[in-house]
Amino acid sequence: MKKWLKEKLICPECLASEIPLELNVKEEVEDDVMEGELSCSACNRRYPIHNGVAVILPDKTMPVISDASGYNSKNMLSSYLWSHFADIFKDPEATEAYRVWSSFFRKTEGYALDIGCSVGRLSFELSKTHSNVVGIDTSIAFIEKARELLRNKKLKFDMIMEGLITEKRSCEFNDDWNFDRVEFIVADALAIPFPGNFFSTVTSINILEKVSSPIRHLMDINRVLSETESMFVFSDPFSWDETVSPPEHWLGGVTSGNGSGKHRGIDTVIRYLWGKKEIFNPPMEITNKGNVSWKIRKTENLWEYINSQFVVGMRK
Ligand SMILES: C[S@@+](CC[C@H](N)C(=O)[O-])C[C@H]1O[C@@H](n2cnc3c(N)ncnc32)[C@H](O)[C@@H]1O
C-alpha cells in the first residue's frame, strides 16, 4: 500500500467518528508498504497489509476474501482482464465501454474513488484527470492483479479458451496514465474507509446490483462525496438477483402493491440524485444519461452481453 494513502484512511467499523488508522510498517519498498498493519485506536481492530495489499474490511465482510470462487476465481480474472483491456490489446470483439464511462471525467486537483474497481481500468483512466485515485474492491484476486498492473505498467495474462486451455495476451499500457497517483485496496462499498466529503469524483460502475444493500451503497457514496464541485458517475444493468439481496432491498424491478406501478432502477437512482429522501444531500444535477453496451468473455464460446444504464450527477 502506497504510503500517501495512510493519512486519509479511517476505520470502517467506526465511520461515524472518523477514527484515522495508524500504520505499522514491517517491510517497505520505495514508499510502498509490503508488510504491515493498520490499526484503530478506538475499537482496536487491526487491518493487515500483506504482499502490498491492504485489507480494510468491516468484520461482516471479512469472509469474502477467503472465498476462492466468484470474483476471486481464475475464470473471473480472465473475464475481467479481457473486459477492461481488450481494446488495448486490440481484440476484434472489444467494446468501447470503459472509454465511454471515462469520457465524463473532468480535470480536478481532488481525489477520485472507483468503487468495485475490479482489475483497475477506470482507476487508470481517472489518473489522467485527478491528483490521486483509489480503487476499492472486495475481491483480493482483483486487487492483487490491479496492483501488479500498476507496478509493471503492462498486461500479461492467460486468457481462457476452453476449460484449462489458455492463450497468452499482453499489451503495454498508455503513457498518459499516471500510475504513481493510483492505489488499490480491499475495501467494502458499504463501509468506505474514508472521511466524509473527501472525494471530488466517485464512480460506481456495475456494482449496485452486486451489493447486499443498494441503498446503503448510495448513502455511503453521498457521505464520502464532496458537497461542492463534485461528480458521480453511475452505471448498472439492474439485473437484480435474489441470491445477492432480497427484492425488498432492490431499487427497481418490482411492481407496487396494486400492480399498477413498475419501478425501474434507473428512475429510482435519478430521484435519489435529485434529493429524494435526502439520499443525496445536497442533491445533484444530472448532466448525462444513456446506455453502454459491454461484454464479459468467459471462454472462447461463452459470452455475456450486457447493457448498463448510466447517469452522471454533478454538484457545483
Ligand atoms: C460486475 S463487477 C464490475 C466491475 C467493474 N466496476 C466493471 O464495471 O468492470 C462488480 C465488482 O464489484 C465488486 N464488489 C462486489 N461487492 C462489493 C462490495 N461490497 N464492495 C466492493 N466491491 C464489491 C466485485 O468484486 C467486482 O469486482
Coordinates of C-alpha atoms and ligand atoms in Angstrom, one line a residue:
M1 CA 0.0 0.0 0.0
K2 CA 1.4 3.3 -1.0
K3 CA 2.2 5.5 2.0
W4 CA 0.4 8.6 0.6
L5 CA -2.9 6.8 1.3
K6 CA -2.2 6.3 5.0
E7 CA -3.2 9.9 6.0
K8 CA -6.6 9.5 4.5
L9 CA -7.8 6.2 5.8
I10 CA -10.4 5.8 8.6
C11 CA -11.7 2.7 10.4
P12 CA -14.6 1.1 8.5
E13 CA -16.1 -0.1 11.8
C14 CA -16.0 3.5 13.3
L15 CA -17.2 5.5 10.3
A16 CA -19.4 7.9 12.2
S17 CA -16.5 9.1 14.5
E18 CA -13.9 9.0 11.6
I19 CA -11.1 7.5 13.5
P20 CA -7.8 7.7 11.5
L21 CA -6.0 4.4 11.1
E22 CA -2.4 4.1 12.4
L23 CA 0.2 2.5 10.3
N24 CA 2.8 0.0 11.5
V25 CA 5.3 -0.8 8.7
K26 CA 7.2 -4.1 8.8
E27 CA 8.6 -4.0 5.3
E28 CA 8.5 -1.4 2.6
V29 CA 9.9 -0.9 -0.9
E30 CA 10.1 2.7 -2.1
D31 CA 7.2 4.1 -0.1
D32 CA 5.1 1.0 -0.8
V33 CA 4.3 -0.8 2.4
M34 CA 4.6 -4.5 1.5
E35 CA 4.0 -6.0 5.0
G36 CA 2.5 -4.3 8.0
E37 CA -0.8 -3.4 9.6
L38 CA -3.3 -0.6 10.1
S39 CA -5.0 -0.2 13.4
C40 CA -7.8 1.7 15.0
S41 CA -7.1 3.3 18.4
A42 CA -10.9 3.4 19.2
C43 CA -12.0 -0.2 18.5
N44 CA -8.5 -1.8 18.5
R45 CA -9.3 -3.6 15.2
R46 CA -6.3 -4.4 13.0
Y47 CA -6.2 -4.4 9.2
P48 CA -3.4 -6.4 7.6
I49 CA -1.2 -5.4 4.7
H50 CA 0.3 -8.4 3.1
N51 CA 2.2 -8.6 -0.2
G52 CA 1.4 -4.9 -0.5
V53 CA -2.4 -5.4 -0.4
A54 CA -4.3 -3.6 2.5
V55 CA -7.5 -5.3 3.6
I56 CA -9.6 -2.7 5.3
L57 CA -12.9 -4.5 5.6
P58 CA -15.5 -4.4 8.4
D59 CA -15.9 -7.8 10.3
K60 CA -19.0 -8.7 8.4
T61 CA -17.4 -8.5 5.0
M62 CA -14.1 -10.2 6.0
P63 CA -15.2 -13.8 5.0
V64 CA -15.4 -12.6 1.3
I65 CA -11.6 -12.6 1.0
S66 CA -11.1 -16.3 1.7
D67 CA -13.8 -17.3 -0.8
A68 CA -11.9 -18.8 -3.8
S69 CA -14.9 -18.8 -6.0
G70 CA -16.9 -15.9 -7.6
Y71 CA -14.8 -12.7 -8.1
N72 CA -11.7 -14.4 -6.6
S73 CA -11.6 -17.2 -9.2
K74 CA -9.2 -17.6 -12.1
N75 CA -12.1 -17.6 -14.6
M76 CA -13.3 -14.2 -13.3
L77 CA -9.8 -12.8 -13.5
S78 CA -9.5 -13.8 -17.2
S79 CA -13.0 -12.5 -17.9
Y80 CA -12.4 -9.1 -16.3
L81 CA -8.9 -8.6 -17.7
W82 CA -10.5 -9.1 -21.1
S83 CA -13.3 -6.7 -20.4
H84 CA -11.0 -4.0 -19.1
F85 CA -8.2 -4.2 -21.6
A86 CA -9.3 -6.0 -24.8
D87 CA -9.5 -2.7 -26.6
I88 CA -5.8 -2.0 -25.7
F89 CA -4.6 -5.4 -26.8
K90 CA -6.7 -4.9 -29.9
D91 CA -9.1 -7.9 -29.7
P92 CA -11.6 -7.5 -32.5
E93 CA -14.5 -8.2 -30.1
A94 CA -13.5 -5.4 -27.7
T95 CA -16.1 -2.8 -26.8
E96 CA -15.7 0.9 -26.2
A97 CA -17.5 0.8 -22.8
Y98 CA -14.7 1.9 -20.5
R99 CA -13.8 4.8 -22.8
V100 CA -17.5 5.9 -22.7
W101 CA -17.6 5.8 -18.9
S102 CA -14.3 7.6 -18.6
S103 CA -15.3 10.3 -21.2
F104 CA -17.2 12.1 -18.4
F105 CA -14.2 12.6 -16.1
R106 CA -13.2 16.2 -15.6
K107 CA -9.8 17.6 -14.6
T108 CA -9.6 18.4 -10.9
E109 CA -6.9 18.5 -8.1
G110 CA -9.1 16.3 -6.0
Y111 CA -9.1 12.6 -5.2
A112 CA -11.2 10.1 -7.1
L113 CA -12.8 6.8 -5.8
D114 CA -13.5 3.9 -8.1
I115 CA -15.9 1.6 -6.2
G116 CA -15.9 -2.1 -7.3
C117 CA -12.8 -1.3 -9.4
S118 CA -12.1 -4.9 -10.4
V119 CA -8.7 -5.0 -12.3
G120 CA -8.5 -1.3 -12.5
R121 CA -9.2 0.1 -15.9
L122 CA -11.4 3.1 -14.8
S123 CA -8.9 3.9 -12.0
F124 CA -6.1 4.1 -14.6
E125 CA -8.4 6.4 -16.7
L126 CA -9.2 8.6 -13.6
S127 CA -5.4 9.1 -13.1
K128 CA -5.4 11.3 -16.2
T129 CA -7.7 13.9 -14.6
H130 CA -7.2 13.5 -10.8
S131 CA -4.4 14.1 -8.4
N132 CA -4.9 10.8 -6.7
V133 CA -7.1 7.8 -7.4
V134 CA -8.2 5.0 -5.0
G135 CA -9.8 1.8 -6.4
I136 CA -11.6 -0.4 -3.9
D137 CA -13.0 -3.9 -4.3
T138 CA -13.8 -6.9 -2.1
S139 CA -12.0 -9.3 -4.4
I140 CA -8.5 -9.8 -3.2
A141 CA -7.6 -11.5 -6.5
F142 CA -8.6 -8.5 -8.5
I143 CA -6.8 -6.1 -6.2
E144 CA -3.6 -8.2 -6.3
K145 CA -3.8 -8.1 -10.1
A146 CA -4.6 -4.4 -10.3
R147 CA -1.5 -3.7 -8.1
E148 CA 0.6 -5.9 -10.4
L149 CA -0.5 -4.0 -13.4
L150 CA 0.3 -0.7 -11.6
R151 CA 3.8 -2.0 -10.9
N152 CA 4.6 -3.4 -14.3
K153 CA 2.7 -0.8 -16.4
K154 CA 1.8 -3.6 -18.8
L155 CA -0.6 -6.5 -19.0
K156 CA 0.3 -10.2 -19.5
F157 CA -2.3 -12.9 -18.7
D158 CA -3.6 -16.3 -19.6
M159 CA -6.9 -15.9 -21.4
I160 CA -9.2 -18.9 -21.0
M161 CA -10.1 -20.6 -24.3
E162 CA -11.8 -23.7 -23.1
G163 CA -11.5 -25.4 -19.7
L164 CA -7.8 -25.4 -18.7
I165 CA -6.7 -24.4 -22.2
T166 CA -5.4 -20.8 -22.3
E167 CA -3.7 -18.4 -24.6
K168 CA -1.4 -15.6 -23.7
R169 CA -2.5 -12.0 -24.2
S170 CA -0.3 -8.9 -23.4
C171 CA 0.0 -5.2 -24.1
E172 CA 1.9 -2.2 -22.9
F173 CA -0.2 0.5 -21.2
N174 CA -0.8 4.1 -22.2
D175 CA 1.8 6.7 -21.4
D176 CA -0.9 9.1 -20.3
W177 CA -1.9 7.0 -17.3
N178 CA -0.2 8.4 -14.1
F179 CA 0.5 5.1 -12.3
D180 CA 2.1 6.7 -9.2
R181 CA -1.2 8.5 -8.5
V182 CA -3.2 5.3 -8.2
E183 CA -3.6 2.8 -5.4
F184 CA -5.9 -0.2 -4.9
I185 CA -7.1 -1.6 -1.6
V186 CA -9.6 -4.3 -0.5
A187 CA -12.5 -2.3 1.0
D188 CA -16.3 -2.6 1.1
A189 CA -18.7 -0.4 -0.9
L190 CA -20.9 -0.3 2.1
A191 CA -18.3 0.9 4.6
I192 CA -15.9 3.0 2.6
P193 CA -12.8 3.7 4.8
F194 CA -12.5 7.4 4.0
P195 CA -13.9 10.5 5.8
G196 CA -16.9 12.5 4.8
N197 CA -16.8 14.9 1.8
F198 CA -13.4 13.6 0.8
F199 CA -13.7 12.7 -2.9
S200 CA -14.3 15.0 -5.8
T201 CA -15.2 12.2 -8.1
V202 CA -16.8 8.8 -7.3
T203 CA -17.6 6.0 -9.8
S204 CA -20.0 3.1 -9.1
I205 CA -20.0 1.0 -12.3
N206 CA -21.8 -2.3 -12.4
I207 CA -21.8 -2.8 -8.7
L208 CA -25.1 -1.6 -7.3
E209 CA -26.9 -4.9 -8.1
K210 CA -24.0 -6.8 -6.5
V211 CA -24.2 -5.4 -3.0
S212 CA -26.4 -6.7 -0.2
S213 CA -27.9 -3.2 0.4
P214 CA -28.1 -1.0 -2.7
I215 CA -29.5 2.0 -0.7
R216 CA -26.6 1.8 1.8
H217 CA -24.2 1.8 -1.1
L218 CA -25.7 5.1 -2.4
M219 CA -25.8 6.6 1.1
D220 CA -22.1 5.8 1.7
I221 CA -21.3 7.4 -1.7
N222 CA -23.1 10.5 -0.6
R223 CA -21.2 10.5 2.7
V224 CA -17.7 10.5 1.0
L225 CA -18.5 12.7 -2.0
S226 CA -17.7 16.4 -1.7
E227 CA -20.7 18.7 -1.1
T228 CA -19.3 21.1 -3.8
E229 CA -17.6 20.8 -7.2
S230 CA -18.0 17.0 -7.3
M231 CA -19.1 14.4 -9.8
F232 CA -20.7 10.9 -9.5
V233 CA -20.6 8.6 -12.5
F234 CA -23.0 5.7 -12.0
S235 CA -23.9 2.8 -14.2
D236 CA -25.7 -0.6 -13.7
P237 CA -27.6 -3.2 -15.7
F238 CA -30.1 -3.6 -12.9
S239 CA -30.2 -7.4 -13.2
W240 CA -31.4 -7.9 -9.7
D241 CA -30.6 -11.2 -8.1
E242 CA -32.3 -12.7 -5.0
T243 CA -29.2 -14.6 -4.1
V244 CA -27.4 -11.2 -3.6
S245 CA -30.2 -9.1 -2.0
P246 CA -33.9 -9.7 -1.2
P247 CA -36.4 -7.9 -3.5
E248 CA -37.3 -5.5 -0.7
H249 CA -33.8 -4.1 -0.9
W250 CA -33.9 -3.6 -4.7
L251 CA -34.2 -0.1 -6.1
G252 CA -36.3 -1.3 -9.0
G253 CA -37.5 -4.4 -10.8
V254 CA -40.6 -4.7 -8.6
T255 CA -44.3 -3.7 -9.0
S256 CA -46.0 -1.6 -6.4
G257 CA -48.7 -3.1 -4.1
N258 CA -51.7 -2.9 -6.5
G259 CA -49.5 -3.9 -9.5
S260 CA -50.0 -0.5 -11.3
G261 CA -46.5 0.9 -11.0
K262 CA -43.5 -0.9 -12.3
H263 CA -40.4 0.6 -10.6
R264 CA -37.2 0.8 -12.7
G265 CA -33.8 1.0 -11.0
I266 CA -32.5 3.9 -13.1
D267 CA -35.6 6.1 -12.3
T268 CA -35.1 5.4 -8.5
V269 CA -31.4 6.3 -8.7
I270 CA -32.2 9.5 -10.6
R271 CA -34.8 10.5 -8.0
Y272 CA -32.3 9.9 -5.2
L273 CA -29.7 12.0 -7.0
W274 CA -32.3 14.8 -7.2
G275 CA -32.6 14.7 -3.5
K276 CA -35.5 12.3 -2.7
K277 CA -35.3 11.1 0.9
E278 CA -32.0 13.1 1.1
I279 CA -30.1 10.0 0.0
F280 CA -28.0 12.6 -1.9
N281 CA -27.7 15.7 0.1
P282 CA -27.0 18.2 -1.4
P283 CA -28.8 16.9 -4.5
M284 CA -27.0 16.5 -7.8
E285 CA -27.7 17.9 -11.2
I286 CA -28.0 15.2 -13.9
T287 CA -25.6 16.1 -16.8
N288 CA -25.7 12.9 -18.9
K289 CA -27.6 9.7 -19.1
G290 CA -27.8 6.8 -21.5
N291 CA -26.7 3.2 -22.1
V292 CA -23.4 1.5 -22.5
S293 CA -23.0 -2.0 -24.1
W294 CA -20.2 -4.2 -22.9
K295 CA -19.3 -7.8 -22.7
I296 CA -17.9 -10.4 -20.4
R297 CA -15.8 -13.0 -22.1
K298 CA -16.0 -16.3 -20.2
T299 CA -14.4 -18.7 -22.8
E300 CA -13.9 -18.7 -26.5
N301 CA -17.5 -19.7 -26.9
L302 CA -19.3 -18.2 -23.9
W303 CA -20.1 -14.5 -23.7
E304 CA -22.3 -12.3 -21.6
Y305 CA -23.7 -9.3 -23.4
I306 CA -24.7 -6.5 -21.0
N307 CA -26.5 -3.2 -21.4
S308 CA -25.7 -0.9 -18.5
Q309 CA -27.8 2.3 -18.0
F310 CA -25.7 5.2 -16.8
V311 CA -26.3 8.6 -15.2
V312 CA -23.8 11.3 -14.4
G313 CA -24.5 13.7 -11.4
M314 CA -22.7 16.9 -10.7
R315 CA -22.6 19.3 -7.7
K316 CA -21.4 22.9 -8.4
Ligands
LIG1 C1 -19.9 -6.7 -12.1 S1 -18.3 -6.4 -11.4 C2 -18.0 -4.8 -12.1 C3 -16.5 -4.4 -12.1 C4 -16.1 -3.1 -12.7 N1 -16.7 -1.9 -12.0 C5 -16.5 -3.1 -14.1 O1 -17.6 -2.5 -14.5 O2 -15.8 -3.7 -15.0 C6 -18.7 -6.0 -9.7 C7 -17.4 -5.7 -8.9 O3 -17.8 -5.3 -7.6 C8 -17.0 -5.9 -6.6 N2 -17.8 -6.0 -5.4 C9 -18.9 -6.7 -5.1 N3 -19.4 -6.4 -3.9 C10 -18.6 -5.4 -3.4 C11 -18.5 -4.7 -2.2 N4 -19.4 -4.9 -1.2 N5 -17.6 -3.7 -2.1 C12 -16.6 -3.5 -3.0 N6 -16.6 -4.2 -4.2 C13 -17.6 -5.2 -4.4 C14 -16.7 -7.3 -7.3 O4 -15.6 -7.9 -6.7 C15 -16.5 -6.9 -8.7 O5 -15.2 -6.5 -9.0

